[in-house]
Short mmCIF file of C-alpha atoms in Angstrom, two decimals:
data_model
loop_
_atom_site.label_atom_id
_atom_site.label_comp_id
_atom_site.label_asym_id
_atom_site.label_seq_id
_atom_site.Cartn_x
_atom_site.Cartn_y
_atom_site.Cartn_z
CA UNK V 1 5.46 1.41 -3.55
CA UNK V 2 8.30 3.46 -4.51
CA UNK V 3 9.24 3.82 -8.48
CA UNK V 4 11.83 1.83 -8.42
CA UNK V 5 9.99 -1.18 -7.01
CA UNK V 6 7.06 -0.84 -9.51
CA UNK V 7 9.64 -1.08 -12.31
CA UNK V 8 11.19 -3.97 -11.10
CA UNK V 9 7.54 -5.62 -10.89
CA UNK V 10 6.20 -4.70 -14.50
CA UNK V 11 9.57 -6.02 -15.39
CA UNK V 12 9.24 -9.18 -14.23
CA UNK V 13 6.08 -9.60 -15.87
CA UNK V 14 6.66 -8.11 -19.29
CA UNK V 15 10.25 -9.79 -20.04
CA UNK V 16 10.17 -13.28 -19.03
CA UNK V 17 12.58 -16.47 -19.92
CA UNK V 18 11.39 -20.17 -20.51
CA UNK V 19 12.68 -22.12 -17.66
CA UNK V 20 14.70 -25.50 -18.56
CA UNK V 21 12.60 -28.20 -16.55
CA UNK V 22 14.25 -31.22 -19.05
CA UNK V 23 17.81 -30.54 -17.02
CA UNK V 24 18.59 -31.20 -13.31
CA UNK V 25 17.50 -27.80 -11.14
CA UNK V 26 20.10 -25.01 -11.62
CA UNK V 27 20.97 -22.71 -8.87
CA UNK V 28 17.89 -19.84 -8.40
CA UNK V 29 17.92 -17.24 -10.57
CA UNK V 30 15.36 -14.76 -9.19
CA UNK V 31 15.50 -12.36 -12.39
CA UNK V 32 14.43 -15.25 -14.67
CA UNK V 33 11.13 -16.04 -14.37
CA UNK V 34 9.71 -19.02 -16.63
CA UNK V 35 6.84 -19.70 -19.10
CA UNK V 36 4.16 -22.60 -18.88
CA UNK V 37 6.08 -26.01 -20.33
CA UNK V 38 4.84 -29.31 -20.16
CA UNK V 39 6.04 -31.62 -17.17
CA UNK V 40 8.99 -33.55 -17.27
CA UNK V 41 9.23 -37.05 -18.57
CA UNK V 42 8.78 -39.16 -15.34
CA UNK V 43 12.43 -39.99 -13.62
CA UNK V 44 14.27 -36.80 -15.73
CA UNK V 45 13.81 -34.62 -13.01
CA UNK V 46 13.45 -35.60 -8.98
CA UNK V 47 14.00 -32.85 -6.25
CA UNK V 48 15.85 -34.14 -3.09
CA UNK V 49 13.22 -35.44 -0.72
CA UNK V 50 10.30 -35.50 -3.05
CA UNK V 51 10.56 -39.41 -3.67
CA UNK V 52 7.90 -40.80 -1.26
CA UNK V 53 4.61 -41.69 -2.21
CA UNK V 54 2.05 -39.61 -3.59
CA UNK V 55 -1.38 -38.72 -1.72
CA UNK V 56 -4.40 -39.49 -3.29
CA UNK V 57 -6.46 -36.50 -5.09
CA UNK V 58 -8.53 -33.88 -3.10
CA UNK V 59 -11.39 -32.22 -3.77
CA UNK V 60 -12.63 -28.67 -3.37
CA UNK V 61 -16.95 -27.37 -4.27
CA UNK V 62 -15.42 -26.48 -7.64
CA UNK V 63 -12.39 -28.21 -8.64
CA UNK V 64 -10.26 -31.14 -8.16
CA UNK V 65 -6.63 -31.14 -7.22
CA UNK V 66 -4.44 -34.03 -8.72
CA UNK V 67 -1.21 -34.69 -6.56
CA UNK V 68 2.07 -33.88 -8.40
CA UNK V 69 6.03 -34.21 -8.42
CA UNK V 70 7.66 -30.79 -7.71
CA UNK V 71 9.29 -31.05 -10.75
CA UNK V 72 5.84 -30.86 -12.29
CA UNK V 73 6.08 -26.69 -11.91
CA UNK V 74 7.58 -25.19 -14.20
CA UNK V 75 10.39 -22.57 -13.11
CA UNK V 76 10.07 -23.78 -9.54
CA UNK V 77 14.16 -23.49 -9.21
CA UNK V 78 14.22 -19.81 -10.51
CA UNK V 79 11.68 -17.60 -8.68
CA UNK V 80 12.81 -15.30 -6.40
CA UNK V 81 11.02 -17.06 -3.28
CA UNK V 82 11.55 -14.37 -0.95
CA UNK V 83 9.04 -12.07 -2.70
CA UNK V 84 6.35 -14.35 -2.39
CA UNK V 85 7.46 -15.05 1.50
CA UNK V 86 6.71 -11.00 2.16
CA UNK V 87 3.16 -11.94 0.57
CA UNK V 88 3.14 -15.35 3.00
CA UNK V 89 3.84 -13.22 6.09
CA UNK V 90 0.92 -10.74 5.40
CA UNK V 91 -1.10 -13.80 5.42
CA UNK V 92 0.33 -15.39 8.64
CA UNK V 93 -1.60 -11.92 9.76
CA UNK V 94 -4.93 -13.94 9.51
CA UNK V 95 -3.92 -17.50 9.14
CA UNK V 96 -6.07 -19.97 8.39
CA UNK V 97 -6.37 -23.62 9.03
CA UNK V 98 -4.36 -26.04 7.73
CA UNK V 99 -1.89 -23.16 7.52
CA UNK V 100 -1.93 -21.67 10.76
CA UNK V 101 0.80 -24.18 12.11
CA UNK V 102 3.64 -23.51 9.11
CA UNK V 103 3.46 -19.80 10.00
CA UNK V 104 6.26 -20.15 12.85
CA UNK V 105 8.53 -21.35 10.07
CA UNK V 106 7.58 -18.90 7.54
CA UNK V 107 8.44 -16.06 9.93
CA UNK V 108 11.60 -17.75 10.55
CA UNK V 109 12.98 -18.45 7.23
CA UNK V 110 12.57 -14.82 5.82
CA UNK V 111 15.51 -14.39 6.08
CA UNK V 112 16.73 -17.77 4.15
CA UNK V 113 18.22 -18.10 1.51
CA UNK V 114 16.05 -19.23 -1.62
CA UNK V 115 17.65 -23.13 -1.69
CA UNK V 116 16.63 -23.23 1.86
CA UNK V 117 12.90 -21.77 1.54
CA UNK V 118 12.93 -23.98 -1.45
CA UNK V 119 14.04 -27.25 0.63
CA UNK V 120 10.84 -26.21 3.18
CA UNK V 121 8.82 -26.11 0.46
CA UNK V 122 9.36 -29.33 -0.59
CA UNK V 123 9.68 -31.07 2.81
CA UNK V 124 6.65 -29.68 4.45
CA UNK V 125 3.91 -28.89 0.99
CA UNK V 126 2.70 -31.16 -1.47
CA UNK V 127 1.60 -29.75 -5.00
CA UNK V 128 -1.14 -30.27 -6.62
CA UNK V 129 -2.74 -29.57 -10.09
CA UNK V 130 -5.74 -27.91 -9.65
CA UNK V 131 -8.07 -28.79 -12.44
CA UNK V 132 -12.20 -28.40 -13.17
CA UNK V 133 -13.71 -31.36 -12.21
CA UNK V 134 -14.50 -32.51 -16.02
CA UNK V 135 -10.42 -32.56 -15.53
CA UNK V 136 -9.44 -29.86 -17.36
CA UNK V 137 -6.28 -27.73 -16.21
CA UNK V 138 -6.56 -25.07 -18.49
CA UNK V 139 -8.07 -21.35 -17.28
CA UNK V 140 -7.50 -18.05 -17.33
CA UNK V 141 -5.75 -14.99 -15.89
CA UNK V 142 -6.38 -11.59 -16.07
CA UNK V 143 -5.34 -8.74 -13.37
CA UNK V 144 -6.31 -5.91 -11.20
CA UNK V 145 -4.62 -2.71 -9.77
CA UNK V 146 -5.14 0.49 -7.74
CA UNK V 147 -5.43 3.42 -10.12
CA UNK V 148 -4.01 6.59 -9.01
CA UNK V 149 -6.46 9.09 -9.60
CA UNK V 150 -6.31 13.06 -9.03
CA UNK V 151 -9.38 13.88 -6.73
CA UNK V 152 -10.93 17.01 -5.00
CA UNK V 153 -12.93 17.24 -1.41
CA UNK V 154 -15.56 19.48 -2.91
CA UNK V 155 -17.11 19.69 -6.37
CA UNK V 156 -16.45 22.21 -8.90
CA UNK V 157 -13.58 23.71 -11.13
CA UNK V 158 -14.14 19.98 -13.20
CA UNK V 159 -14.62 17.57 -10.34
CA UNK V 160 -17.81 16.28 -10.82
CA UNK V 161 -18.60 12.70 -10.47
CA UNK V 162 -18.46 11.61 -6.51
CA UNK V 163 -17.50 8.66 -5.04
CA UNK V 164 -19.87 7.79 -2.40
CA UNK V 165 -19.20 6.25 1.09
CA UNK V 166 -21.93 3.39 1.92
CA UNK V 167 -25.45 4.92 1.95
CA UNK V 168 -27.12 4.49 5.51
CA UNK V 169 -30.16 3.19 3.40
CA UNK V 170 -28.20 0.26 2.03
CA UNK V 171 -30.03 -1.85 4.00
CA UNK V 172 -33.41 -0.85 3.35
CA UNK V 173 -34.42 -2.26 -0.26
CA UNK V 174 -32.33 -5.50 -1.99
CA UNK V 175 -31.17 -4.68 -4.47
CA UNK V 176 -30.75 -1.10 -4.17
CA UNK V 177 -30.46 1.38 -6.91
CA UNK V 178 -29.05 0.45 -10.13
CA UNK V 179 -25.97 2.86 -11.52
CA UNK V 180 -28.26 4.16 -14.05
CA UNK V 181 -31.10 5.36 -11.17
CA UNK V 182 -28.53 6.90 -8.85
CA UNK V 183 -27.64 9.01 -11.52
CA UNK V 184 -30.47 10.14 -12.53
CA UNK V 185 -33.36 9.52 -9.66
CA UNK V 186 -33.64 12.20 -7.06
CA UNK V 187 -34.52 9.85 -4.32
CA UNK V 188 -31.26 7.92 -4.65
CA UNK V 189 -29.28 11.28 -5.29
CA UNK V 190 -31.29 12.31 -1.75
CA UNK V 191 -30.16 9.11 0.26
CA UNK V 192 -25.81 9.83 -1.40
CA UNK V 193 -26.59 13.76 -0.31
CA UNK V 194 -23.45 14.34 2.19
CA UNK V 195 -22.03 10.83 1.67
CA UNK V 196 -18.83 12.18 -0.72
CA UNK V 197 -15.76 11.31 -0.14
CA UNK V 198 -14.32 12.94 -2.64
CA UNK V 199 -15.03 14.28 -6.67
CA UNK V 200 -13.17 13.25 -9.59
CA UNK V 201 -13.30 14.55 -13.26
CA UNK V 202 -13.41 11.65 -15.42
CA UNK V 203 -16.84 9.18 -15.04
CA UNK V 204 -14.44 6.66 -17.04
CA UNK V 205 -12.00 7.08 -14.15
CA UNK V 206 -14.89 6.66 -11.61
CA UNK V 207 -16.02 2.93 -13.65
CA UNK V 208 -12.30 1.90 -13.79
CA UNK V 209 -11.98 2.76 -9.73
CA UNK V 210 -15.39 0.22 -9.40
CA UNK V 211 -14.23 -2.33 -11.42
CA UNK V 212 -11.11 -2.39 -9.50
CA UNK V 213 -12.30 -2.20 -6.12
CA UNK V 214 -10.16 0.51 -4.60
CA UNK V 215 -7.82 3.27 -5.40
CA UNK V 216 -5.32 6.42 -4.19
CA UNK V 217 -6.63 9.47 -4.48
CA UNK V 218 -4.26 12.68 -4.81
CA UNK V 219 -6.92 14.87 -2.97
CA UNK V 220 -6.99 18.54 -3.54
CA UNK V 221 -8.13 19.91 0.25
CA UNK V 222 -10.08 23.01 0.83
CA UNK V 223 -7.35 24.68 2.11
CA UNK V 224 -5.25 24.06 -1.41
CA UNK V 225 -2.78 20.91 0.59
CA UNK V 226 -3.08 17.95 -1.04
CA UNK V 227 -3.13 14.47 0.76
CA UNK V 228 -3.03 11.00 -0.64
CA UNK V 229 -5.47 8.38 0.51
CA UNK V 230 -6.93 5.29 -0.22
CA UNK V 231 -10.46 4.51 -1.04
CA UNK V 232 -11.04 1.09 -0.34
CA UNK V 233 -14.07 -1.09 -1.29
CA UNK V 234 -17.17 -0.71 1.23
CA UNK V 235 -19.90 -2.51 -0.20
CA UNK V 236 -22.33 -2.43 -3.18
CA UNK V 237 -26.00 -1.93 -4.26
CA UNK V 238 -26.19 -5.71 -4.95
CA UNK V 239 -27.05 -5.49 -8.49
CA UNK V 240 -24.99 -7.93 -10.98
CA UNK V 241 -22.12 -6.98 -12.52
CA UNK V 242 -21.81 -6.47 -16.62
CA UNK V 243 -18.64 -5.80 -18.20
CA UNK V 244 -18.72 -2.82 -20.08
CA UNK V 245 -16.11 -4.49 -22.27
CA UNK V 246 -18.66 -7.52 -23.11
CA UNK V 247 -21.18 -5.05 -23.59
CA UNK V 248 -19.21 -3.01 -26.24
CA UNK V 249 -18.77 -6.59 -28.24
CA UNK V 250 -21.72 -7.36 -27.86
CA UNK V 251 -23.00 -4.41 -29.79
CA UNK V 252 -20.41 -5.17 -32.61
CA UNK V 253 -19.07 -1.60 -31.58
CA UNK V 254 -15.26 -2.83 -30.96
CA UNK V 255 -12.97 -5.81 -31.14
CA UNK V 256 -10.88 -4.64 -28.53
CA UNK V 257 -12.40 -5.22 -25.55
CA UNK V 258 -9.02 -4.03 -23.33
CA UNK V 259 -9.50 -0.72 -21.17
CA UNK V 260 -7.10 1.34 -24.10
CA UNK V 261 -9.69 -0.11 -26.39
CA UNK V 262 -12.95 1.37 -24.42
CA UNK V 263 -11.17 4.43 -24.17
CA UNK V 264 -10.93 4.77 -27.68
CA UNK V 265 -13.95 3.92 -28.55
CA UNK V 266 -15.13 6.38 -26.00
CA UNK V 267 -13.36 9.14 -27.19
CA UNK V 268 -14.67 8.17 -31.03
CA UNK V 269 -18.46 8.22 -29.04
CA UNK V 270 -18.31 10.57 -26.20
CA UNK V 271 -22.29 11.32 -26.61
CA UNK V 272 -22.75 7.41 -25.17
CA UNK V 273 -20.51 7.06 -22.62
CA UNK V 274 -23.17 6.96 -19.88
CA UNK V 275 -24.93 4.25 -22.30
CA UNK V 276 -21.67 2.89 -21.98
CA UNK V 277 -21.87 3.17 -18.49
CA UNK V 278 -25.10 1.99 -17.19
CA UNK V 279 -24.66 -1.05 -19.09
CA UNK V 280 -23.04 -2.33 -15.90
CA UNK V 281 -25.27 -1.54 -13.31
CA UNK V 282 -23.27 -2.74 -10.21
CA UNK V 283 -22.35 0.22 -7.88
CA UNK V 284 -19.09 0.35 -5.35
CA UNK V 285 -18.51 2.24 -2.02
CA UNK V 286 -16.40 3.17 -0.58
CA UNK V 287 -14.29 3.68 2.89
CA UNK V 288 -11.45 5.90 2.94
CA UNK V 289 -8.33 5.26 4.60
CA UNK V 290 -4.98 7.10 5.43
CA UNK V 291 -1.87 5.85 3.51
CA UNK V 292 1.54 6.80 5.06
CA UNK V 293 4.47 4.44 5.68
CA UNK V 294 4.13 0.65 5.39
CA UNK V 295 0.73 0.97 4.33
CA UNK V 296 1.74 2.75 1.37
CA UNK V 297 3.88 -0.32 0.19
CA UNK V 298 1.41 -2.86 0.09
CA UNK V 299 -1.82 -2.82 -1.60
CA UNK V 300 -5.64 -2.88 -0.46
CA UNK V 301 -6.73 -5.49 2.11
CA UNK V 302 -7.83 -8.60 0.18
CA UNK V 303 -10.74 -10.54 0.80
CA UNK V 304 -8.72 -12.92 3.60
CA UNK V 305 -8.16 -9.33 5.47
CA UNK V 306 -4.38 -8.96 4.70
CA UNK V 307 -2.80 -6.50 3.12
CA UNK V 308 -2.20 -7.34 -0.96
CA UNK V 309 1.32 -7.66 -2.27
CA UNK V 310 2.30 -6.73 -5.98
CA UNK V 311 3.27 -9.24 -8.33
CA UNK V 312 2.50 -11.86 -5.78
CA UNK V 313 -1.12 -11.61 -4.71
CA UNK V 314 -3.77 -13.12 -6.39
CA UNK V 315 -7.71 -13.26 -6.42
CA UNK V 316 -9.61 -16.44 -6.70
CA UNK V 317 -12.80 -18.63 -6.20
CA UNK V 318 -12.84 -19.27 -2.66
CA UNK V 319 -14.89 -22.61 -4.08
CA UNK V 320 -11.52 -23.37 -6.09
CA UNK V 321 -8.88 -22.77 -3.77
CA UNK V 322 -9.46 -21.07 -0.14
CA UNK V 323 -7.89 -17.93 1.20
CA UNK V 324 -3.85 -17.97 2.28
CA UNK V 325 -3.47 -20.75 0.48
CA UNK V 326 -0.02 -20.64 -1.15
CA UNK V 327 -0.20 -21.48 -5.01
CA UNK V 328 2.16 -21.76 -8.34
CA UNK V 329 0.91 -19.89 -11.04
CA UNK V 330 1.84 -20.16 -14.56
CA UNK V 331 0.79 -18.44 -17.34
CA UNK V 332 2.11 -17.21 -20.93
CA UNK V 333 0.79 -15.39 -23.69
CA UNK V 334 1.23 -11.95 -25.84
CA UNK V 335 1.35 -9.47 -22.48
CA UNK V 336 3.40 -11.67 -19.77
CA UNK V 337 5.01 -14.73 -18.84
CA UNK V 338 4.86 -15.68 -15.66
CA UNK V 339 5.80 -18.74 -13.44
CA UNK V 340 5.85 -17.87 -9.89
CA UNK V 341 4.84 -18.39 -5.97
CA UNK V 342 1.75 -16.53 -5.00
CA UNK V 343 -0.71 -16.48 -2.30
CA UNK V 344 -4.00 -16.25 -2.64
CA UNK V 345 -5.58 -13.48 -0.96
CA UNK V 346 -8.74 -11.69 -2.13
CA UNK V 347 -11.75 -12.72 -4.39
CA UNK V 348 -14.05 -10.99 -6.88
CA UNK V 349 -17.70 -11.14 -8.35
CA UNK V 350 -16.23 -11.97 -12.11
CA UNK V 351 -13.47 -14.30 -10.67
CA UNK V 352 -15.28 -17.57 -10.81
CA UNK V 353 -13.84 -21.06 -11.81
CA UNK V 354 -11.17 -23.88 -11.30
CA UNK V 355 -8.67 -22.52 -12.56
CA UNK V 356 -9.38 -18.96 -12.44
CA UNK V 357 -6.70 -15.93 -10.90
CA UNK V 358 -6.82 -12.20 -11.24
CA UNK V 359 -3.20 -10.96 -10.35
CA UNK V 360 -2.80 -7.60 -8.38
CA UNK V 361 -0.44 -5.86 -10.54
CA UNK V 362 0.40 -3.09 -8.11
CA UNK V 363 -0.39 1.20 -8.66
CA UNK V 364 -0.44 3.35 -10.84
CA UNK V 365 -0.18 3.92 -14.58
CA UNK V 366 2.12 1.06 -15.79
CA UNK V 367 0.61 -1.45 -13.48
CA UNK V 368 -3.35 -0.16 -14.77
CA UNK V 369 -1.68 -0.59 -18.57
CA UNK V 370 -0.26 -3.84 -17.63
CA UNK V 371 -3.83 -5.25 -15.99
CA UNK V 372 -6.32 -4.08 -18.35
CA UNK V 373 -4.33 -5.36 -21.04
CA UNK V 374 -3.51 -9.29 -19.28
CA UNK V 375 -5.67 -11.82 -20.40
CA UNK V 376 -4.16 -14.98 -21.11
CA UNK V 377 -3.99 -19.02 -20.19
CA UNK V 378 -3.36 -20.14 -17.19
CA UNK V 379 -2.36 -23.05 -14.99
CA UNK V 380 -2.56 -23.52 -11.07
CA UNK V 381 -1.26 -25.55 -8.48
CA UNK V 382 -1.99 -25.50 -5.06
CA UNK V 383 0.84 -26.10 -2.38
CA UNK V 384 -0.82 -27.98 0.10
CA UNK V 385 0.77 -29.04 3.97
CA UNK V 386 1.43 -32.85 3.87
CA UNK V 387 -0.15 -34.81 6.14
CA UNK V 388 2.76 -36.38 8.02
CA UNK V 389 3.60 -33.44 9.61
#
């Protein structure tokens, strides 16, 4: 992602407008994105060809999804569609049933305009609210990012904590070692011997490259180059994952659970940080991979198997809402205000509900302040194909 790009993104998620939904639809305005409102009064708002009759509720292992007017979503007539259609195309990579069949048309009207992707949308998808299925439409969003962390091939001169590649004894005991035991017991430091990718300075870095599932590493080569690459998530020792966040208030040690906050508190407490640590005993590897070109301007494959798109990616319960499956998202709190198309593409271990999301900020340092900071309400729909076509 170039600079300029990740500015516009943490833009659009820090300064954010409320979006008018008690007025007829104004003309797209892709740099105003809106805030959660309530839905129109019935018969104050109707987009053209959204008039018929609404389908009856589905349901999904984990949630229930209650059919809705378009004019239900608030902002619909001011995002800036074509973002999300880059993140729809990367998804049309790996399509899945029911959406394999729209993908022709999604290819095709890249190009559109937004009132014309915006007329598709509305003639071929119905929305729906997804709720939990004791009916509540409230949840929570938080997000996720690639850190950009400086790295060397061999240990020394500071670089000291490795990040592994998959162990060829993963398979051999479930689960395998906890964080805590491949630190410290030979015979797990034995089975990792020769497995390094790469050594980093910081074991805070190392836990924030875990929790986040991948990374890009500014690699310091023998020979003094340096190449960027990406580490991308491998596997893990199957043990559960703690946050070291919930651990810390827990233990009445902070009140600010955000990563700024466990870096403070770290640097108040260095003598615990591998307390700190090993209070999440999940461990990630990893696979590396080269980044050059277009692969550079997207992030980490998701869980569907597509590349993930800034500001228009998200990670969900597959039980909630299934991979590629185009969604509105709407959220506003203290850190962002969001209403927006996004696809969802990827999962994780802590994303678990109804009406759950974890929104891939992008890379680097303003996207990482921007994620471990969001934590806020949240409301979904999911924009479903209608049945008569």
């Amino acid at each position: 992602m170039t600079s300029t790009l990740l500015r516009l993104v943490a833009t659009a998620l820090i300064v954010g407008t409320v979006a008018a939904c008690s007025t007829p639809p104004s003309p797209p305005s892709p740099s105003r994105p809106g805030v959660i409102a309530p839905p129109p009064a019935t018969g104050t708002v109707v987009w053209p060809g959204d008039t018929g009759p609404l389908p009856p509720p589905m349901a999904q292992p984990k949630s229930r999804w209650i059919p809705v007017r378009w004019a239900e979503l608030p902002g619909f007539s001011d995002d800036a569609l074509h973002e999300a259609w880059n993140a729809w195309i990367k998804s049309c990579e790996r399509p899945v049933p029911p959406f394999t069949a729209l993908c022709g048309d999604v290819r095709r009207l890249s190009i559109a305009t937004g009132e014309e992707q915006r007329a598709w949308l509305i003639a071929r998808l119905q929305p729906y609210r997804i709720e939990a299925t004791d009916g509540n439409a409230d949840g929570l969003l938080t997000a996720y990012y690639e850190p950009m962390i400086d790295a060397a091939r061999q240990p020394g001169n500071g670089y000291t904590v490795p990040v592994y590649r998959t162990p060829a004894t993963l398979g051999s005991r479930k689960p395998w070692y906890t964080r805590q035991q491949i630190d410290t017991l030979p015979e797990a430091q034995a089975a990792l011997a020769g497995r390094a990718i790469a050594w980093l300075r910081d074991p805070v870095e190392s836990m924030v490259l875990h929790i986040q599932g991948s990374g890009r590493l500014r690699i310091t080569e023998p020979d003094g180059s340096v190449s960027l690459v990406r580490v991308a998530y491998a596997g893990t020792n199957d043990q559960p994952y703690q946050s070291v966040g919930r651990w810390l208030l827990d233990q009445g040690l902070t009140r600010d659970a955000t990563w700024p906050g466990i870096r403070a508190w770290l640097a108040a407490n260095p003598q615990r940080t591998n307390e700190l640590l090993w209070s999440n005993p999940r461990y990630v590897f990893f696979r590396e991979e080269p980044l050059s070109g277009l692969d550079a301007e997207f992030g980490p494959r998701g869980a569907q198997g597509v590349p993930l798109t800034p500001g228009r990616s998200i990670a969900v319960d597959r039980q909630s809402i299934p991979y590629g499956t185009p969604v509105w998202l709407a959220s506003s709190g203290p850190q962002v205000q969001l209403s927006r198309m996004v696809l969802a593409q990827d999962t994780g271990s802590a994303i678990l509900g109804a009406v759950r999301a974890d929104f891939f900020t992008g890379w680097g340092p303003e996207a990482g302040d921007i994620a471990g900071r969001l934590k806020q309400n949240l409301r979904l729909w999911a924009l479903w194909p209608r049945a008569n076509f």
